[in-house]
Coordinates of C-alpha atoms in Angstrom, one line a residue:
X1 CA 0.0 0.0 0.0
X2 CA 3.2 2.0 1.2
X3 CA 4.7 1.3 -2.1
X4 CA 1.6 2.2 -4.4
X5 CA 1.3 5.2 -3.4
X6 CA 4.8 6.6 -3.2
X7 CA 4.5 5.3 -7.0
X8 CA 1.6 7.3 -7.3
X9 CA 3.1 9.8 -5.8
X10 CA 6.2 10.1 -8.0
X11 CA 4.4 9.5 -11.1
X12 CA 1.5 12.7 -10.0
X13 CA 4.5 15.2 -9.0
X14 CA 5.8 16.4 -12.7
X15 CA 2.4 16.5 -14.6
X16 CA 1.4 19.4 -15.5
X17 CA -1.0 22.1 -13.8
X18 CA -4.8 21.9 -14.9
X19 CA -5.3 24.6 -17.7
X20 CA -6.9 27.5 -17.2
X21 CA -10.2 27.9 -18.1
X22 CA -12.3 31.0 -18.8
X23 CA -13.9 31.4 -16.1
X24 CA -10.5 30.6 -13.9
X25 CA -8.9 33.7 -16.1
X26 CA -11.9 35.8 -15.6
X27 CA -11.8 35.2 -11.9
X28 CA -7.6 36.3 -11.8
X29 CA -8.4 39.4 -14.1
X30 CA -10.7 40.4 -11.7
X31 CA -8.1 39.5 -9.0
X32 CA -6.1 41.7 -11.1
X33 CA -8.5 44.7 -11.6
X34 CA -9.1 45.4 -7.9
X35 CA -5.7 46.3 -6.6
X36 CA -5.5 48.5 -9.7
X37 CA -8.9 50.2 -9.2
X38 CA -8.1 51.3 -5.9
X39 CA -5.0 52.6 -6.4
X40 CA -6.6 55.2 -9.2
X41 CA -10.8 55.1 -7.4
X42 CA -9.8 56.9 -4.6
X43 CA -8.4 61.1 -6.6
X44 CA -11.4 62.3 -7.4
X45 CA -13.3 61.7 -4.1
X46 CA -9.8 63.3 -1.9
X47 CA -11.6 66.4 -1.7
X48 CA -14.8 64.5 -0.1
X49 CA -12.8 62.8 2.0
X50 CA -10.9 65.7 3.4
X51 CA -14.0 67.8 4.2
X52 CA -15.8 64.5 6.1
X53 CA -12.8 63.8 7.8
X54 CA -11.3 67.5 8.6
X55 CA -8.0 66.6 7.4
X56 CA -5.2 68.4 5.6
X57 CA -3.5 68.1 2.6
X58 CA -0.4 66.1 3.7
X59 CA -2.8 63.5 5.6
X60 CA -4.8 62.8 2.5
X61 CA -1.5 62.4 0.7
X62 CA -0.8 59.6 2.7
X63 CA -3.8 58.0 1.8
X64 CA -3.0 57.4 -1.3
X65 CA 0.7 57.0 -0.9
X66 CA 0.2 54.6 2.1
X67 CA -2.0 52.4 -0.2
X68 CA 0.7 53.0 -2.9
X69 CA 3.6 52.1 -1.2
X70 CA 2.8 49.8 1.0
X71 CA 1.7 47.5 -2.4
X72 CA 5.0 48.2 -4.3
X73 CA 7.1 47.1 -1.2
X74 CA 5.8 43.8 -0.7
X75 CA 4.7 42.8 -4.4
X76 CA 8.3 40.5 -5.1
X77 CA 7.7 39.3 -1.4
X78 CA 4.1 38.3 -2.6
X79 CA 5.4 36.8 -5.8
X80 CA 7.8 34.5 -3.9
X81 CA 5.4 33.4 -1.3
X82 CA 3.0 32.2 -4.2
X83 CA 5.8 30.3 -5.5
X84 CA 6.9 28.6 -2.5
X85 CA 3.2 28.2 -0.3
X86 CA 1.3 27.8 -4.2
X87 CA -0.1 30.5 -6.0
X88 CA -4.1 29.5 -5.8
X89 CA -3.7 29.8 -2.0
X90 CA -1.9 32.6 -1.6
X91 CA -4.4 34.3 -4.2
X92 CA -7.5 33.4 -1.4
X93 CA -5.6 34.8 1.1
X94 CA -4.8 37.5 -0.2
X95 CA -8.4 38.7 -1.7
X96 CA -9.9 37.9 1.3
X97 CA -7.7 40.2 3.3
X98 CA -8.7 42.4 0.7
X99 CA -12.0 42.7 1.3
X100 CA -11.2 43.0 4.9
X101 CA -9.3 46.0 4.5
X102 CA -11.3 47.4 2.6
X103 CA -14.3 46.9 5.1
X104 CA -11.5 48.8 7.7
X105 CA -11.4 51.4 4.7
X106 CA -15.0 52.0 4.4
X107 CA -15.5 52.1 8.0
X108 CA -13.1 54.4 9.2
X109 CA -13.7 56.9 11.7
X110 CA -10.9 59.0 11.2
X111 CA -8.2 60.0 9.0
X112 CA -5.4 58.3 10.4
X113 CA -7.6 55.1 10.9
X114 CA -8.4 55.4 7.0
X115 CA -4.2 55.7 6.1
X116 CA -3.9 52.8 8.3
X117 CA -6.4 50.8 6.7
X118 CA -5.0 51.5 3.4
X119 CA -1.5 50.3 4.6
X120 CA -3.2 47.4 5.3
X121 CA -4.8 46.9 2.1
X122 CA -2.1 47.9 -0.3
X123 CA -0.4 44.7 1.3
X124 CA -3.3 42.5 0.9
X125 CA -3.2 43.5 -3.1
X126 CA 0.5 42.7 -2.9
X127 CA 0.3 39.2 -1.7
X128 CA -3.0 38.5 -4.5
X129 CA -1.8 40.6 -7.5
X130 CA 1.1 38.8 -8.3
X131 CA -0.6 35.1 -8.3
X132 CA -2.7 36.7 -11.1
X133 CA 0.5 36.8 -13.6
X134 CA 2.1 33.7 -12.1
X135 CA -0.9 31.5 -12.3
X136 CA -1.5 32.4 -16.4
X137 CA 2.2 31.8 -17.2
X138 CA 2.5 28.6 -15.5
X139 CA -1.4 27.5 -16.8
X140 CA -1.1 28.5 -20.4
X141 CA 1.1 28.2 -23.7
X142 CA 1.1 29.5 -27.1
X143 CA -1.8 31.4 -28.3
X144 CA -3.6 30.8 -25.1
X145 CA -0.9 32.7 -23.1
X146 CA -1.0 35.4 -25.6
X147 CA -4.5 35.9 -25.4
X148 CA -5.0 35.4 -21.5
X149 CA -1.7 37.9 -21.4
X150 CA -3.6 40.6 -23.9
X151 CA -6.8 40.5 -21.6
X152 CA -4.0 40.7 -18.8
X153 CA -3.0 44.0 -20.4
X154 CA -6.5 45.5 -21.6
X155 CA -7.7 44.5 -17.9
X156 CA -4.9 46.6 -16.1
X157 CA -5.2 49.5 -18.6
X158 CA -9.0 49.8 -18.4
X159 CA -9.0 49.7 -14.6
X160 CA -6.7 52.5 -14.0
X161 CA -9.5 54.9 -16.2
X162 CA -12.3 53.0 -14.6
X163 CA -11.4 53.1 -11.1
X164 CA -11.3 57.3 -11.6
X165 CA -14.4 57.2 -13.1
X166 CA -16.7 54.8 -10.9
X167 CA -14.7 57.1 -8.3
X168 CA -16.8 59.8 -9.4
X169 CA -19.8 58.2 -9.8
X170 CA -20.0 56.5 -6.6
X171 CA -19.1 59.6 -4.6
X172 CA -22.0 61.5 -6.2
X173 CA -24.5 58.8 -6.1
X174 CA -23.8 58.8 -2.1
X175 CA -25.4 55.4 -1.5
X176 CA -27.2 54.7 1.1
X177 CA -25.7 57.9 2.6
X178 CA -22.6 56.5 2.5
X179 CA -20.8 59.3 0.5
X180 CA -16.8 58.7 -0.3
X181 CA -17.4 55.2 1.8
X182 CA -18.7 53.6 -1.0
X183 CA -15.5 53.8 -3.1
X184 CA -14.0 51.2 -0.4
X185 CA -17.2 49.2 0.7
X186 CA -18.0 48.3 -2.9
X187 CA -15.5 45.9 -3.1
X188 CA -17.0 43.8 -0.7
X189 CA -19.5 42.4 -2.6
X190 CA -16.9 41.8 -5.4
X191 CA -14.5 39.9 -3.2
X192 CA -17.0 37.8 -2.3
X193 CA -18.1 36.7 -5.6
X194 CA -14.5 36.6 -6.4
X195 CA -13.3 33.7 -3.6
X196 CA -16.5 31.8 -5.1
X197 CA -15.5 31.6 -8.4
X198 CA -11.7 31.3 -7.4
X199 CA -12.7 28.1 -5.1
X200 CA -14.1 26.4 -7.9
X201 CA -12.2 27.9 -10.8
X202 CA -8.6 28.4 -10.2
X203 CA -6.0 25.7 -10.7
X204 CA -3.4 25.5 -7.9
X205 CA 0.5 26.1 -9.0
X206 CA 3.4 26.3 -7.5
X207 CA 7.5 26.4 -8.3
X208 CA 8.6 23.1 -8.7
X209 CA 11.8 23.7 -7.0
X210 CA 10.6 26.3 -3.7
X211 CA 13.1 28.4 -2.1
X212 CA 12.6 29.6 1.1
X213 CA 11.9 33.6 1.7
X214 CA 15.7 35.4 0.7
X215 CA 15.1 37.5 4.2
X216 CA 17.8 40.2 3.9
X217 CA 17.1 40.8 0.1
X218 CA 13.4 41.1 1.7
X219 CA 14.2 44.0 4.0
X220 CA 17.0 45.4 1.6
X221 CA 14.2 45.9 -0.9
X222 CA 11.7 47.3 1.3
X223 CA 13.9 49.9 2.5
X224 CA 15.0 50.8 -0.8
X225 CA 11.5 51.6 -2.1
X226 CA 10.6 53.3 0.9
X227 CA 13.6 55.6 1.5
X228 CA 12.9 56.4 -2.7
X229 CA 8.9 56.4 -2.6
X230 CA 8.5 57.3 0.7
X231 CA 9.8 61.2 0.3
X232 CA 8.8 61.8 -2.8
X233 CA 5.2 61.1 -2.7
X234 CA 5.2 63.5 0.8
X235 CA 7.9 65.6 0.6
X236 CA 6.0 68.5 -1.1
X237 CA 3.1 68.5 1.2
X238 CA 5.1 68.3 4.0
X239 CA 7.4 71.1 3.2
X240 CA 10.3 69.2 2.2
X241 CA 11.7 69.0 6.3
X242 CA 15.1 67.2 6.4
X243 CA 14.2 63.4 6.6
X244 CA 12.9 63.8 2.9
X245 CA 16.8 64.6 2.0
X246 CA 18.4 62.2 3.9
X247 CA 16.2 59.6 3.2
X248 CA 17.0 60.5 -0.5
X249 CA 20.4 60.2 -0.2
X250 CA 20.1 57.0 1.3
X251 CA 18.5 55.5 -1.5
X252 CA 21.6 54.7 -4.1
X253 CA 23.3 53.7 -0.5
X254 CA 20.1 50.5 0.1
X255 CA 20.1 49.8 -3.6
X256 CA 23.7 49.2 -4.2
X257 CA 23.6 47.1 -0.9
X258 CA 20.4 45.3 -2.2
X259 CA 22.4 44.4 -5.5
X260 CA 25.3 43.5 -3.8
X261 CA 24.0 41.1 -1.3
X262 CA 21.4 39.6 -4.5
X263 CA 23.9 39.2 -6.4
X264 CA 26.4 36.9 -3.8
X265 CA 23.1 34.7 -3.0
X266 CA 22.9 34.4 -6.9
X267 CA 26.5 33.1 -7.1
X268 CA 26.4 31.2 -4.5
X269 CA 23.6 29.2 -6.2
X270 CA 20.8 30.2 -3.7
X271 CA 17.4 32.0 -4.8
X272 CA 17.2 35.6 -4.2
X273 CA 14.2 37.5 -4.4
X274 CA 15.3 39.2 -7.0
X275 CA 17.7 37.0 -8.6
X276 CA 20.0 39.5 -10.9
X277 CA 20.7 36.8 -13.6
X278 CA 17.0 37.3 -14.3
X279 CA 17.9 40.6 -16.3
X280 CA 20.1 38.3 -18.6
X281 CA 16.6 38.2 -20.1
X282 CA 17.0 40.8 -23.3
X283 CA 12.8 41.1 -23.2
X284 CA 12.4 41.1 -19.6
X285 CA 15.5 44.0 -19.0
X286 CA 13.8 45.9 -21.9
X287 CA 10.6 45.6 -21.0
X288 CA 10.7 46.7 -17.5
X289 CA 12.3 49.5 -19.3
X290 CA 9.6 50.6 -21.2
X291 CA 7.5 50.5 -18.2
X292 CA 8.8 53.2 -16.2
X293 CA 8.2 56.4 -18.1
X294 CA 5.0 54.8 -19.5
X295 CA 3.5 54.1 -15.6
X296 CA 5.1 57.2 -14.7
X297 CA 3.2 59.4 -17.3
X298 CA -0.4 57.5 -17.1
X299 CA -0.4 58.0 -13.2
X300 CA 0.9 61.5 -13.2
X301 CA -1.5 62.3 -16.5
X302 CA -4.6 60.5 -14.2
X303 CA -4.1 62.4 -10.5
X304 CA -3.2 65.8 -12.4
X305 CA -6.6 66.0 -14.6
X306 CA -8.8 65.0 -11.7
X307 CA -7.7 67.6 -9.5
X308 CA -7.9 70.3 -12.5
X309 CA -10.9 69.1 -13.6
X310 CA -12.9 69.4 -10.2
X311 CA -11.0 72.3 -8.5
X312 CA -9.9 74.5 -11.9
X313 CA -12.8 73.7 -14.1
X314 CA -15.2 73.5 -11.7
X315 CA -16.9 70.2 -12.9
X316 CA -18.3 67.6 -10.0
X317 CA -16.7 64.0 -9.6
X318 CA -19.0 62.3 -12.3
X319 CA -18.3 64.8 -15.4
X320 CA -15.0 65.3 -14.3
X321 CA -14.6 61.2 -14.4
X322 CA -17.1 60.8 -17.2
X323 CA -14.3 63.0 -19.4
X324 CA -12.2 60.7 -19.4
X325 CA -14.8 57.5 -20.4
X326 CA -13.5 57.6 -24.0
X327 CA -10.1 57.1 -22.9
X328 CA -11.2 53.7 -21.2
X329 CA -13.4 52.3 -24.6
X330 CA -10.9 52.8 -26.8
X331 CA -8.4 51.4 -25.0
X332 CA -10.6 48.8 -24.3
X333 CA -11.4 47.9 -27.9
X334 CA -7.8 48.5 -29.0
X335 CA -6.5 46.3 -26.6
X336 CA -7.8 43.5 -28.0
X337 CA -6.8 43.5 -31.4
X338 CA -3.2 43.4 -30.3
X339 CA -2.2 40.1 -30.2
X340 CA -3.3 40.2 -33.9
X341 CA -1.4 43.3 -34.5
X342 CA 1.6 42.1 -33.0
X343 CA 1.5 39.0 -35.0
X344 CA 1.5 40.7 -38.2
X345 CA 3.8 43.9 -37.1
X346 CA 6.0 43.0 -34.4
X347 CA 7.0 44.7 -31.5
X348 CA 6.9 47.9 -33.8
X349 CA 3.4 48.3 -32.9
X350 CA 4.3 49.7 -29.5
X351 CA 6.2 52.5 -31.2
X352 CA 3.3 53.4 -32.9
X353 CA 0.9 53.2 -30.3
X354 CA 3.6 55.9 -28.5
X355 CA 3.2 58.3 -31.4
X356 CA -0.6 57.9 -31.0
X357 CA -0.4 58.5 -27.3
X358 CA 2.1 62.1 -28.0
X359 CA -0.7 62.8 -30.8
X360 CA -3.8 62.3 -27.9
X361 CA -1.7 63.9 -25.2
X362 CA -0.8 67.0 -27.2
X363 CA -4.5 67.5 -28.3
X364 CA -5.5 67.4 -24.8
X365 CA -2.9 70.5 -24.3
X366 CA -3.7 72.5 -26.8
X367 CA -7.4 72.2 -25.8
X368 CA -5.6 73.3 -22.5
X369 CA -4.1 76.0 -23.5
X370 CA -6.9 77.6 -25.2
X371 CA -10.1 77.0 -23.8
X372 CA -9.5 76.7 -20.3
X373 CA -11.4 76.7 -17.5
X374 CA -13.9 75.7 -20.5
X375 CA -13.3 71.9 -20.4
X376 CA -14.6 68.8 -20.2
X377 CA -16.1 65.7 -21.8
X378 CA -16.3 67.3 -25.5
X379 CA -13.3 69.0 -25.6
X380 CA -11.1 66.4 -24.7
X381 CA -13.0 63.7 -26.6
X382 CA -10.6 63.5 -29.8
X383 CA -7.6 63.4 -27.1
X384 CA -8.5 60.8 -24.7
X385 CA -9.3 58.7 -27.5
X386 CA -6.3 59.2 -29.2
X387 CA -4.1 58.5 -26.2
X388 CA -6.5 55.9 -25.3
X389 CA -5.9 54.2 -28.4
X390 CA -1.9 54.8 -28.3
X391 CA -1.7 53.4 -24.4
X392 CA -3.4 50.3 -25.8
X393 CA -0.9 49.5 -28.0
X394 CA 1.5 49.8 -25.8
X395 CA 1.0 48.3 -21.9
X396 CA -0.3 45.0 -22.7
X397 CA 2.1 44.3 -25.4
X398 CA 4.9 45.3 -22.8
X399 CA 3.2 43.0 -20.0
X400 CA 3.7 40.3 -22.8
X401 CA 6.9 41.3 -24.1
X402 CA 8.6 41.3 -20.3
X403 CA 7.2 37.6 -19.0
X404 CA 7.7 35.9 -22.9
X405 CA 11.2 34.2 -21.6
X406 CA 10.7 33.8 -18.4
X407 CA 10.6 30.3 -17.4
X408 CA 7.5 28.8 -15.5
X409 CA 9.6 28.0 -12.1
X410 CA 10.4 31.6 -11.7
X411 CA 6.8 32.9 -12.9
X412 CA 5.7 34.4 -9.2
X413 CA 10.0 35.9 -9.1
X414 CA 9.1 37.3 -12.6
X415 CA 5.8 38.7 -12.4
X416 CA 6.7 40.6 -8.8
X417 CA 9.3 41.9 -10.2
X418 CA 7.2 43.4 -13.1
X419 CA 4.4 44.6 -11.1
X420 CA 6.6 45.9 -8.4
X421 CA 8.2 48.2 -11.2
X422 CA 4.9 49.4 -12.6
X423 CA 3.5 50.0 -9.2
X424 CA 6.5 51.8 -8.3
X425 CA 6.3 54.2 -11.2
X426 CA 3.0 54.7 -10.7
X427 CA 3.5 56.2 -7.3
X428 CA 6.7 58.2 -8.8
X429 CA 3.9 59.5 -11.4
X430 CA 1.8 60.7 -9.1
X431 CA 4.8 62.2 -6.6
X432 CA 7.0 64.2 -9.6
X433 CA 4.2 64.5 -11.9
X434 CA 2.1 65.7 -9.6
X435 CA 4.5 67.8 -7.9
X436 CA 5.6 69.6 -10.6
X437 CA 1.1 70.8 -11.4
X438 CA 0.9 71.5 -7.7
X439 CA 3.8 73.7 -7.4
X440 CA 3.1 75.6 -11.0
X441 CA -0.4 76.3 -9.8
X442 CA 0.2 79.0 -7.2
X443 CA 2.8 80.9 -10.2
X444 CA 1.0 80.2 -13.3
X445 CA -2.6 79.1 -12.6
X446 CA -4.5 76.1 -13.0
X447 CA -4.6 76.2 -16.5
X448 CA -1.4 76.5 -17.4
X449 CA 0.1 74.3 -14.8
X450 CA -1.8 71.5 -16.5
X451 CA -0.8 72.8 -20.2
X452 CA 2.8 72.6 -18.8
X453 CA 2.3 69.1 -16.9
X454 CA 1.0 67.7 -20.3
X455 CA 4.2 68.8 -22.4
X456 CA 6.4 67.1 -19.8
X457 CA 4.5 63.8 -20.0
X458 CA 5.2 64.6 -23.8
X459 CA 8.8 63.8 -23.0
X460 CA 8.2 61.0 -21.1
X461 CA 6.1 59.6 -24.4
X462 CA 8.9 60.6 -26.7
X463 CA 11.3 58.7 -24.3
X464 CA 8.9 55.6 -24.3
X465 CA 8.6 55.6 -28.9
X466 CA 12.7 55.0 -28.6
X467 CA 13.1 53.0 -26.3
X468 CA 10.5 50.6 -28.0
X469 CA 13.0 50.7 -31.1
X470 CA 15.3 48.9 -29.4
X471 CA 12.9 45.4 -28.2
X472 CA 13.0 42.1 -29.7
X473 CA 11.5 42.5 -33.3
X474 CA 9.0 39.2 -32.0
X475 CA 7.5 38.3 -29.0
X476 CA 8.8 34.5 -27.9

């Protein structure tokens, strides 16, 4: 009996995961869209917030940055934990922490309570979102993974705009009295149906060759972020006092020490969490490149035009959300003709989507620059949808383009370490960016701040169209 099933053991330990099916991928996606909704649902109903609550500026920072950085601290950590403890479990736990949290959000009595909570729940989306990727690459092959990756991309893209806009919406419809409450208790309900689905739906995975948690590279890369993300997303609002500086120059200090002691657990044959021969990876290394001024300039681009909108145009949360609706359908519908484009052009299709995004982007300007404060949902129709249509044919081709060659055992190492970038840039988005509109506004007004914001995510674009010459012409 012993015998028979060690046999059956041995022969049931290198098959293959169970496939994913649709409705496993829609349940991930959805996994995937919630972290990303909240990070963006939360701008336009700030100002609500902060009058409920009696808080300042620099308090209400931190309840985005909180949420913000928490989740790009502990997204690698999350990756790793998938890998080692299996990826379907960790994706449970981790969605129903998120629905927790975001109970603790909705309820919050105070301001600091609410930062708190959000702490909490950016960590909760760190330990689901990177299952998401994980799960798909070790699940799928072929055209399968291409597709499942494309919806991967169109997903992430489309929540960014729709968490702004249902933002809006929900903040004005004040359900059940419930006000900016009901931008956090919504997902409740969601999370629920979500561990349902995932129950019966998602395939467990996990690395077939675990390697325990790489503890210093752990903290190394915490403190890294945080001594980078940490001053610039509150060093304006709080004045710029002298922690802000010397937690600054700190940063190159915690990075080269992170690199330094990843790289000796690499040579010495052990598992790091970010294991540097990883970036041998031509795709991955250029990929991750791409994603930077691209994340940086969509989450900059999305905080900056919903406070405008609502504080320099005068427009309520849903028109100023609703303005930016055309962005999210065309991107949408773009989206998911890329695989097909990408079969036929190449990689030279996200080029071009960058010179449709500096096309969008520089009609939302000039519409700016001369009709201000007169703005809103038909003025910047032909930009949005432009840009829209340019972003599309760029981030999920990216997402695809970064994970092609990276092999199943290290799909949780490889997908934290993509996520962790984009989040990371989206929170440098929102802290430069953002800093930069915020500071102009006092000197030139709100108008032109934003005119002036635009052109510099103009260079940012620019910056993204070159360095897409230089991918893999194909996508492995």
């Amino acid at each position: 009996m012993t015998t028979q099933t060690l046999s059956s053991r041995a022969v049931r330990r290198p098959a293959a995961p169970a496939a994913l099916g649709g409705p496993g991928l829609f349940t991930v996606l959805l996994g995937a869209a919630l972290p990303l909704i909240d990070f963006f649902i939360v701008n336009v109903a700030l100002p609500t917030i902060g009058r409920d609550l009696h808080t300042g500026e620099a308090v209400l920072e931190l309840v985005v940055a909180g949420y913000g950085v928490a989740y790009a601290v502990l997204l690698v950590l999350g990756g790793r934990l998938g890998d080692l403890f299996g990826r379907r479990r960790m994706f449970l736990g981790g969605m129903a922490a998120f629905g927790l949290t975001s109970l603790a959000c909705g309820l919050a009595p105070g301001a600091w309570t609410l930062v708190a909570a959000r702490v909490a729940q950016g960590a909760s989306a760190a330990a689901m979102l990177p299952q998401v990727l994980a799960t798909i690459q070790a699940t799928t092959s072929g055209p399968r993974r291409a597709k499942a990756m494309g919806l991967y991309g169109a997903t992430a893209g489309l929540s960014m705009v729709a968490g702004q806009i249902l933002g809006g919406v929900l903040v004005a419809a004040d359900l059940w009295g419930t006000g900016w409450r009901s931008v956090f208790l919504v997902n409740v309900p969601v999370v629920v149906a979500g561990l349902v689905l995932a129950v019966r739906a998602v395939p467990e995975t996990r690395s077939e060759r675990p390697e325990p948690v790489d503890g210093p590279g752990t903290v190394l890369l915490a403190l890294s972020l945080l001594t980078l993300l940490a001053p610039l997303t509150e060093g304006r609002a709080a004045g710029w006092p002298l922690w802000t500086w010397l937690s600054l120059a700190a940063f190159p200090l915690v990075a080269a020490a992170f690199y330094a002691v990843e790289r000796r657990a690499d040579r010495r044959g052990r598992t790091p969490l970010v294991p540097p021969s990883l970036f041998r990876l031509v795709s991955l290394r250029r990929g991750l490149t791409l994603i930077v001024p691209f994340s940086i300039g969509f989450s900059g681009f999305m905080f900056v035009i919903a406070v405008a909108l609502q504080q320099g145009a005068g427009l309520g949360p849903v028109p100023a959300g609703l303005a930016l609706a055309p962005m999210a359908v065309v991107f949408f519908l773009v989206s998911l003709a890329g695989p097909r484009l990408v079969a036929r052009f190449g990689t030279r299709v996200v080029a071009a989507g960058a010179v449709a995004q500096f096309v969008g982007v520089g009609l939302m300007a000039l519409v700016v620059k001369e009709s201000w404060p007169h703005v809103g949902f038909l003025a910047l129709l032909p930009g949005t949808a432009v840009a829209g249509a340019g972003q599309a044919l760029q981030l999920p081709i990216i997402f695809r383009i970064v994970l092609s060659e990276v092999p199943a055992a290290r799909a949780g190492v490889g997908s934290g370490v993509m996520v962790t970038t984009q989040q990371s840039a989206l929170a440098l988005g929102v802290a430069t960016l953002g800093t930069l509109f915020l500071s102009l506004v006092p000197v030139t007004g709100m108008g032109d701040a934003l005119a002036i914001t635009l052109l510099a995510q103009l260079a940012g674009v620019v910056l993204t169209g070159l360095l897409a010459l230089r991918l893999p012409r194909t996508i492995g």
